[in-house]
PDB file of C-alpha atoms in Angstrom:
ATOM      1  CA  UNK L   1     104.964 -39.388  32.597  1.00 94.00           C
ATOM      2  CA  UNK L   2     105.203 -36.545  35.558  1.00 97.00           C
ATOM      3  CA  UNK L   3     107.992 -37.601  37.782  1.00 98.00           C
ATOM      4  CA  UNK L   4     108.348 -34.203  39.631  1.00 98.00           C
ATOM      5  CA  UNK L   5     106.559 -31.055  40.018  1.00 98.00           C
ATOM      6  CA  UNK L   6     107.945 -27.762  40.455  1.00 98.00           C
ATOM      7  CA  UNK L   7     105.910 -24.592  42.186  1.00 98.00           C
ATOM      8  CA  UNK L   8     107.047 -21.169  41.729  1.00 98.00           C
ATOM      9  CA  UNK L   9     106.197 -19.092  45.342  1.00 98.00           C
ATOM     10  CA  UNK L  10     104.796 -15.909  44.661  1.00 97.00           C
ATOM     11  CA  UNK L  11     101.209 -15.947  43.423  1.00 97.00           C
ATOM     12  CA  UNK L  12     101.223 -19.530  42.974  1.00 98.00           C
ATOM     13  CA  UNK L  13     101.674 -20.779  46.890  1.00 98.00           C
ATOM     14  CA  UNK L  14     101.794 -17.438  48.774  1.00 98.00           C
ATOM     15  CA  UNK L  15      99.696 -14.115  47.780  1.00 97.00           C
ATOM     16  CA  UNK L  16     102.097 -11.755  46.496  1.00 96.00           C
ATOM     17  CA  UNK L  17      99.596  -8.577  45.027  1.00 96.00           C
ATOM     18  CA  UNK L  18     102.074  -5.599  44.603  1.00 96.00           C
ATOM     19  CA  UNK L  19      99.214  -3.139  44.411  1.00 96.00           C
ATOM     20  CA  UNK L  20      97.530  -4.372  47.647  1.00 97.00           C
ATOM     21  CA  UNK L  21     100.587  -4.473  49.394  1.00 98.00           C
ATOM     22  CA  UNK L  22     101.131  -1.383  48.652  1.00 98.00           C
ATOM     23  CA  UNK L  23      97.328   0.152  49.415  1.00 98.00           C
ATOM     24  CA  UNK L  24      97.457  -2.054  52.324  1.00 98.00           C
ATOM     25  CA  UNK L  25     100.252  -0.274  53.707  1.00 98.00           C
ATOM     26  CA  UNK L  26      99.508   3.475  53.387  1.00 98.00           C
ATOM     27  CA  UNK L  27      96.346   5.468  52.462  1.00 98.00           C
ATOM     28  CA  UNK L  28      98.209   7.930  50.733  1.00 97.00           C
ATOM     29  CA  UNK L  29      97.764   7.571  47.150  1.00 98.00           C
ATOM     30  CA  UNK L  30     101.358   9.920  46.108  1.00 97.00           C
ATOM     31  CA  UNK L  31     102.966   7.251  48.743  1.00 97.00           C
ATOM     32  CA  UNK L  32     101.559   4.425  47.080  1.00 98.00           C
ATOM     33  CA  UNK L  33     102.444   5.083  43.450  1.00 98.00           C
ATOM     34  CA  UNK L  34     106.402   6.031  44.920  1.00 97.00           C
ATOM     35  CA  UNK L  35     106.731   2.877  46.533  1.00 98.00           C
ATOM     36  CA  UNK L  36     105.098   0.505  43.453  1.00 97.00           C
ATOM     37  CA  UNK L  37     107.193   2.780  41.126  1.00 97.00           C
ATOM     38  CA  UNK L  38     110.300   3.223  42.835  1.00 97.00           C
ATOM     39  CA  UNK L  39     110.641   0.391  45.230  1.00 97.00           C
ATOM     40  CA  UNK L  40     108.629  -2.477  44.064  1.00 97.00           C
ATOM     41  CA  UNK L  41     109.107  -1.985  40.269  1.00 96.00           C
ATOM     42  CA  UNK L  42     112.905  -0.681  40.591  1.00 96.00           C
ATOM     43  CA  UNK L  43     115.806  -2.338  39.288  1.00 96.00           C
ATOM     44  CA  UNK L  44     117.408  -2.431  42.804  1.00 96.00           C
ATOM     45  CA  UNK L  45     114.253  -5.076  44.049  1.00 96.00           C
ATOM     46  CA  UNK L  46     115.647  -7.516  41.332  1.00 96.00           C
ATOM     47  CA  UNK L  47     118.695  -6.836  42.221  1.00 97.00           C
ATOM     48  CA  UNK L  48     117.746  -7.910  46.059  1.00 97.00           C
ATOM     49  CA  UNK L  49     115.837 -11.186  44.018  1.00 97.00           C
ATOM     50  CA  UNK L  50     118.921 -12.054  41.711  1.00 97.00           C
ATOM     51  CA  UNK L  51     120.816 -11.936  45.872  1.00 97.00           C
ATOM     52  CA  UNK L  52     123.836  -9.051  44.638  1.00 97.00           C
ATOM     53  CA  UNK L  53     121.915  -6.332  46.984  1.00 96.00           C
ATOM     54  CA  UNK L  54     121.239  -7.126  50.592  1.00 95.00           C
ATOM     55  CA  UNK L  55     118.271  -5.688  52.399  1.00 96.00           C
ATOM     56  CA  UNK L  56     120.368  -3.184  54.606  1.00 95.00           C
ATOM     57  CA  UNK L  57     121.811  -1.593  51.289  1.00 96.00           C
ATOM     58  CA  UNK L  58     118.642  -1.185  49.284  1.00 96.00           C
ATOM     59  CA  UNK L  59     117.222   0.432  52.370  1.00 97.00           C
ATOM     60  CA  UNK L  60     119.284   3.344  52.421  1.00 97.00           C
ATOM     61  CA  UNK L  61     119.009   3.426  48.676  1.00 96.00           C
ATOM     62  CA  UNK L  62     115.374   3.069  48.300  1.00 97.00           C
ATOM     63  CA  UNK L  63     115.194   5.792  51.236  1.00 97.00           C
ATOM     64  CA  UNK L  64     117.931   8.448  49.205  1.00 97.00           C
ATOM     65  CA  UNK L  65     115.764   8.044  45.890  1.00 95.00           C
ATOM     66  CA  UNK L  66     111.582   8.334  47.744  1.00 96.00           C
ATOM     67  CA  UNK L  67     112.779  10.829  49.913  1.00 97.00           C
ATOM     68  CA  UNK L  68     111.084   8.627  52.281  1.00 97.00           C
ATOM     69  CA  UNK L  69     112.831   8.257  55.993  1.00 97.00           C
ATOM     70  CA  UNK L  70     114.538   4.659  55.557  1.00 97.00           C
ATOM     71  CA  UNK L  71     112.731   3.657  59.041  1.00 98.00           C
ATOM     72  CA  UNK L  72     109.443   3.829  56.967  1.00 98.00           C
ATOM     73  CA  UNK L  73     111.127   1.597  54.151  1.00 98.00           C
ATOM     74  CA  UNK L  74     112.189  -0.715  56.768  1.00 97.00           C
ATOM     75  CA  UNK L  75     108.724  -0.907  57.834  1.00 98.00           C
ATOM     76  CA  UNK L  76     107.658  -0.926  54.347  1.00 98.00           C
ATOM     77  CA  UNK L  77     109.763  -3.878  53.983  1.00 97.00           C
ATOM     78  CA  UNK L  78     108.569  -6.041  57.025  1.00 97.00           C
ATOM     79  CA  UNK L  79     105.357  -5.042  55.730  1.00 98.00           C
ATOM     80  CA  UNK L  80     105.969  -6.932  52.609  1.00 97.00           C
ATOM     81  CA  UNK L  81     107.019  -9.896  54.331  1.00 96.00           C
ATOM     82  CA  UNK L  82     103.892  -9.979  56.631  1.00 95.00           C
ATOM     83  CA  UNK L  83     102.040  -9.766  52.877  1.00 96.00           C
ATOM     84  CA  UNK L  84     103.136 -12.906  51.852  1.00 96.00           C
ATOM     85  CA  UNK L  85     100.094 -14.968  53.360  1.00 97.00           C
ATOM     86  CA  UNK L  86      99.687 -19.043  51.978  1.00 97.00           C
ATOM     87  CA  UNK L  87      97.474 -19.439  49.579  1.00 98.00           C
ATOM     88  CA  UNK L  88      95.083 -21.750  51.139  1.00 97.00           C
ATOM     89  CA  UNK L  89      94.128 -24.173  48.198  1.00 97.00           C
ATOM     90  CA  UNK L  90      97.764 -24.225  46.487  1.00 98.00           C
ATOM     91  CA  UNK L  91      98.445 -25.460  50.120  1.00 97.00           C
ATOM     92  CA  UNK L  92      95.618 -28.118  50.007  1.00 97.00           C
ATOM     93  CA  UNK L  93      96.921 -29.162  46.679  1.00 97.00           C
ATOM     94  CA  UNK L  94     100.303 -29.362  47.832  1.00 98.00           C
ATOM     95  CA  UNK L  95      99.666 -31.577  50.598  1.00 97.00           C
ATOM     96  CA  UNK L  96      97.335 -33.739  48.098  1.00 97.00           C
ATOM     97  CA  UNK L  97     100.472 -34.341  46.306  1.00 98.00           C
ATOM     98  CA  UNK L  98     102.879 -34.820  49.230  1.00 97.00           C
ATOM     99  CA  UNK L  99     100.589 -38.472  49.415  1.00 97.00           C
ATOM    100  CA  UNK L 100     101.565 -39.053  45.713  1.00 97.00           C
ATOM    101  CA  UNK L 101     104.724 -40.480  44.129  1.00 96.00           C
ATOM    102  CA  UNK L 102     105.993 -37.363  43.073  1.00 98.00           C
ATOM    103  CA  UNK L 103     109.096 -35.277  44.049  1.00 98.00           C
ATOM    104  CA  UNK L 104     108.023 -31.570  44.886  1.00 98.00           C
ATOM    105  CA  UNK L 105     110.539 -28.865  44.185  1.00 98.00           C
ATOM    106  CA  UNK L 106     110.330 -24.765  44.283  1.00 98.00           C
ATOM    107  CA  UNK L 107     111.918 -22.223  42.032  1.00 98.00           C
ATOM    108  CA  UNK L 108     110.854 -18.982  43.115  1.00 98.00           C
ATOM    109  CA  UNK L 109     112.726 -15.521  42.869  1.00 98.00           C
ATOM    110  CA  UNK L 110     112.773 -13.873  46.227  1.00 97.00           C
ATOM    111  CA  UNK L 111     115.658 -12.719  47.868  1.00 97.00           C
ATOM    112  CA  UNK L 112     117.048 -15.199  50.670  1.00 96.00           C
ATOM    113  CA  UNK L 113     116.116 -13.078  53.754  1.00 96.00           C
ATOM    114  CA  UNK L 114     112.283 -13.401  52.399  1.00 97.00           C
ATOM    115  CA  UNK L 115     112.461 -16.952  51.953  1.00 97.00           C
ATOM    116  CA  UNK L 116     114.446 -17.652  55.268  1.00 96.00           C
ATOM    117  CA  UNK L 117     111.538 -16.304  57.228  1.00 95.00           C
ATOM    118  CA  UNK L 118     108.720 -18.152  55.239  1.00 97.00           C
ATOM    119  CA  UNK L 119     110.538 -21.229  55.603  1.00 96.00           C
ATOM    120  CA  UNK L 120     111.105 -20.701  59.464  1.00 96.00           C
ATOM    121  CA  UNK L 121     106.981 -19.180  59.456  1.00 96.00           C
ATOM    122  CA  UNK L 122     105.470 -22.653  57.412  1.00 96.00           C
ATOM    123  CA  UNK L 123     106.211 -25.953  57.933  1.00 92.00           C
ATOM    124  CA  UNK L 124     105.206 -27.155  54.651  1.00 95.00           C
ATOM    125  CA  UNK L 125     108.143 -26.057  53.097  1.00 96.00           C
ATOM    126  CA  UNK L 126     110.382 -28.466  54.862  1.00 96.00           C
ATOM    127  CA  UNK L 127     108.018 -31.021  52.906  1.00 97.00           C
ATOM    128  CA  UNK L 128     109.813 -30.476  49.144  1.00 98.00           C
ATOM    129  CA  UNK L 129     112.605 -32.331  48.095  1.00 98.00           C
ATOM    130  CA  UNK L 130     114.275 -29.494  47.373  1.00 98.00           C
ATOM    131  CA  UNK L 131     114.301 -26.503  45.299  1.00 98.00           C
ATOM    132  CA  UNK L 132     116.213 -23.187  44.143  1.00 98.00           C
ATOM    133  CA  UNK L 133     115.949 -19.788  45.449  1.00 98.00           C
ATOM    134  CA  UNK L 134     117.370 -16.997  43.126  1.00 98.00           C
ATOM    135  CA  UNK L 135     118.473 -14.955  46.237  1.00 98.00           C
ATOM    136  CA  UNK L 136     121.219 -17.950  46.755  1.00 97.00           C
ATOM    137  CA  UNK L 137     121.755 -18.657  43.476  1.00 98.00           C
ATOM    138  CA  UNK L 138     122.493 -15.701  42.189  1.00 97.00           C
ATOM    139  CA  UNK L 139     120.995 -16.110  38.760  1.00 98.00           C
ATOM    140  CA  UNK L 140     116.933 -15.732  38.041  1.00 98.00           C
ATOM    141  CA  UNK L 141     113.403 -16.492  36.280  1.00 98.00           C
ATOM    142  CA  UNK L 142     113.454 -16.142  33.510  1.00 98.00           C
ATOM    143  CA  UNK L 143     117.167 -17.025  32.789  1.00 98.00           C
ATOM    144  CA  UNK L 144     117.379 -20.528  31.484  1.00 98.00           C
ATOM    145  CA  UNK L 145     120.139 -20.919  33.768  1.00 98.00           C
ATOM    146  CA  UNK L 146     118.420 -21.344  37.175  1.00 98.00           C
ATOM    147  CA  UNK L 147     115.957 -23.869  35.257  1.00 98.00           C
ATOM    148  CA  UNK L 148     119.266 -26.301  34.251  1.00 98.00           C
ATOM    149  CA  UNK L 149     120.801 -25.571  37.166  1.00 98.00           C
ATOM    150  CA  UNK L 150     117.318 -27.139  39.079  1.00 98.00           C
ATOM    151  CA  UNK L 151     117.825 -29.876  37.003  1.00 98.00           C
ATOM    152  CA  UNK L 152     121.716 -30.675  37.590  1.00 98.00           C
ATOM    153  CA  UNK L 153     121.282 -30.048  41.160  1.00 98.00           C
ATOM    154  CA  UNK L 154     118.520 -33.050  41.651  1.00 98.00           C
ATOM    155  CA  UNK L 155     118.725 -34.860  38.581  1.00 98.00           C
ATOM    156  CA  UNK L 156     115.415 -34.088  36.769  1.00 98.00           C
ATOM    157  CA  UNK L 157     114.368 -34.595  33.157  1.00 98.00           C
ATOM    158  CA  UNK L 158     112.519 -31.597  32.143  1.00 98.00           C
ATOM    159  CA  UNK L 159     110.067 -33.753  29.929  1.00 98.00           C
ATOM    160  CA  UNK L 160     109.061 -35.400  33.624  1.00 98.00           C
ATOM    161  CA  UNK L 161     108.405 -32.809  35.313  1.00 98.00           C
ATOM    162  CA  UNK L 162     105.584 -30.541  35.382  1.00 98.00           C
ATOM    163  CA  UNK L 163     106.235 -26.514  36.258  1.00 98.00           C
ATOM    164  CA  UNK L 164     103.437 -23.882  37.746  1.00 98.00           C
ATOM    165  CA  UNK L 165     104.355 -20.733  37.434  1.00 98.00           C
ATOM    166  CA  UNK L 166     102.263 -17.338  37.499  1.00 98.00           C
ATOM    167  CA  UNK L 167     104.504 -15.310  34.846  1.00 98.00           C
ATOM    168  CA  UNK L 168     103.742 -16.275  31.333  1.00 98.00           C
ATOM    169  CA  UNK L 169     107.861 -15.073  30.406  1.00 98.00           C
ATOM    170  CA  UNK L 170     109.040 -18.088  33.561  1.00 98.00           C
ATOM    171  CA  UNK L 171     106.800 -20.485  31.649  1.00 98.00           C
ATOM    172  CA  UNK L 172     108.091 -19.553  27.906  1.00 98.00           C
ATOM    173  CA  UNK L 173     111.583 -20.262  28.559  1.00 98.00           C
ATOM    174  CA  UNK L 174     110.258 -23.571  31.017  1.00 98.00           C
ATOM    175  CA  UNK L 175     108.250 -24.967  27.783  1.00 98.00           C
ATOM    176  CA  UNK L 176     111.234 -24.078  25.610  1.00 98.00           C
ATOM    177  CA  UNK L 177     113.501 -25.827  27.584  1.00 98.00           C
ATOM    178  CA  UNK L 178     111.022 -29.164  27.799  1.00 98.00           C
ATOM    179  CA  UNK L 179     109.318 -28.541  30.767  1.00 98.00           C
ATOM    180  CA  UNK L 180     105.643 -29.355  31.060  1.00 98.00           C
ATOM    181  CA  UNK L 181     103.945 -26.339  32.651  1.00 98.00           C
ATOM    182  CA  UNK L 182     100.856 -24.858  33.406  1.00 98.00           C
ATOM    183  CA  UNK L 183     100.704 -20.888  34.206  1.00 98.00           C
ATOM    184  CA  UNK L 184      99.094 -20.335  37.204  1.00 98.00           C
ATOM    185  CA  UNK L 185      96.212 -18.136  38.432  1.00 97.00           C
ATOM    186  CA  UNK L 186      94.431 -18.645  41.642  1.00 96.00           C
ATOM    187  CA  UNK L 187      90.527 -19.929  39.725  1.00 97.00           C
ATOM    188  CA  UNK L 188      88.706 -23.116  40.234  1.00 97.00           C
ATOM    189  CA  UNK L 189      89.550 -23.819  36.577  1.00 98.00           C
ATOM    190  CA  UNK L 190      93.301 -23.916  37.089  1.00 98.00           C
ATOM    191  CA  UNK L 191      93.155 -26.088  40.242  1.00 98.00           C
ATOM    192  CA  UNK L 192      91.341 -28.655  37.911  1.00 97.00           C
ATOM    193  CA  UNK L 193      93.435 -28.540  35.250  1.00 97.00           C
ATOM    194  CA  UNK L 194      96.283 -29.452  37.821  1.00 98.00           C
ATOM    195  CA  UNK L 195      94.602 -32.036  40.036  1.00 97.00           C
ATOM    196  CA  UNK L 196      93.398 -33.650  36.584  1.00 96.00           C
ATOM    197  CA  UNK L 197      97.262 -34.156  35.287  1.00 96.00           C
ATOM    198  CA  UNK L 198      98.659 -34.954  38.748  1.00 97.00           C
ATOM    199  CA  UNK L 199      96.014 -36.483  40.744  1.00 95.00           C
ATOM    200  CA  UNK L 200      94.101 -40.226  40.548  1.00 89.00           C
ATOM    201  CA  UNK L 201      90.108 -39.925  39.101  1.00 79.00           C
TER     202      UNK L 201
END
């Protein structure tokens, strides 16, 4: 029995496409593969995820290792942001099963700044009952920690609750740990397969 359902952010409710963000920002193709390689990909963007970096000192860092002027990476960065655009039928779907006895929950890794303005940009977020972001938590997908430490915080039974997740590694450790999940991609198919768990025929 599905008690509560748990949505991961990126790719699964907003579009988050590192290569279009990138080739959406600049035409140049040496830019692009520096700033998917050595900002996007980098250990220091976990690090801003996991919440131990800030984005003023990654800036400076990022800019020191490109060789690109950190203004640009601040723009870069703002860019990003502006990326993260709902994705219209995870929203539909979401509202679907706001009208349902469920409790909705997120656990998404994105550092706090990031989720700060999407939550002040979409109202819909107010609308979960509560979630974990591993920019406050300091800990992160796929670390079975975050995952108990959802379920401490609002007293959830894995085996009742469903996860949707993107990243086939997140929804290893979630099935491992109990969870029923169901990895994410944005095709008619998947939206079935989750309206024909969680919603009435």
């Amino acid at each position: 029995m599905i008690r509560n359902v748990i949505f991961d952010f990126g790719a699964v409710l907003f579009e988050w496409n590192p290569h279009h963000i990138v080739n959406s920002f600049t035409t140049s193709q040496p830019e692009r593969e520096i700033l998917l390689r050595d900002v996007l990909q980098h250990s220091d963007w976990l690090s801003l995820d996991r919440g131990t970096m800030l984005i003023a000192e990654v800036i400076p860092k990022f800019s020191a290792r490109t060789q690109i002027p950190s203004q640009r990476i601040e723009d870069f960065i703002t860019h990003i942001q502006l990326s993260l655009t709902k994705i219209r039928q995870t929203e539909i779907l979401f509202n679907q099963l706001t009208q349902q006895p469920y409790s909705l929950y997120y656990l998404t890794n994105m550092c706090s700044a990031f989720f700060d303005t999407l939550y002040e940009k979409h109202h819909f977020i107010s609308f979960f009952d509560g979630g974990l972001v591993s920019g406050k938590e300091l800990v992160m997908k796929p670390e079975q920690e975050i995952f108990m430490r959802l379920c401490e915080r609002y007293q959830l039974t894995p085996q009742e609750s469903l996860f949707i997740d993107d990243n086939s590694e997140n929804i290893q450790i979630a099935s491992a740990l109990g969870f029923n999940t169901i990895q994410f991609n944005q095709t008619q198919t998947c939206f079935q397969q989750i309206e024909k768990q969680l919603l009435p025929h």
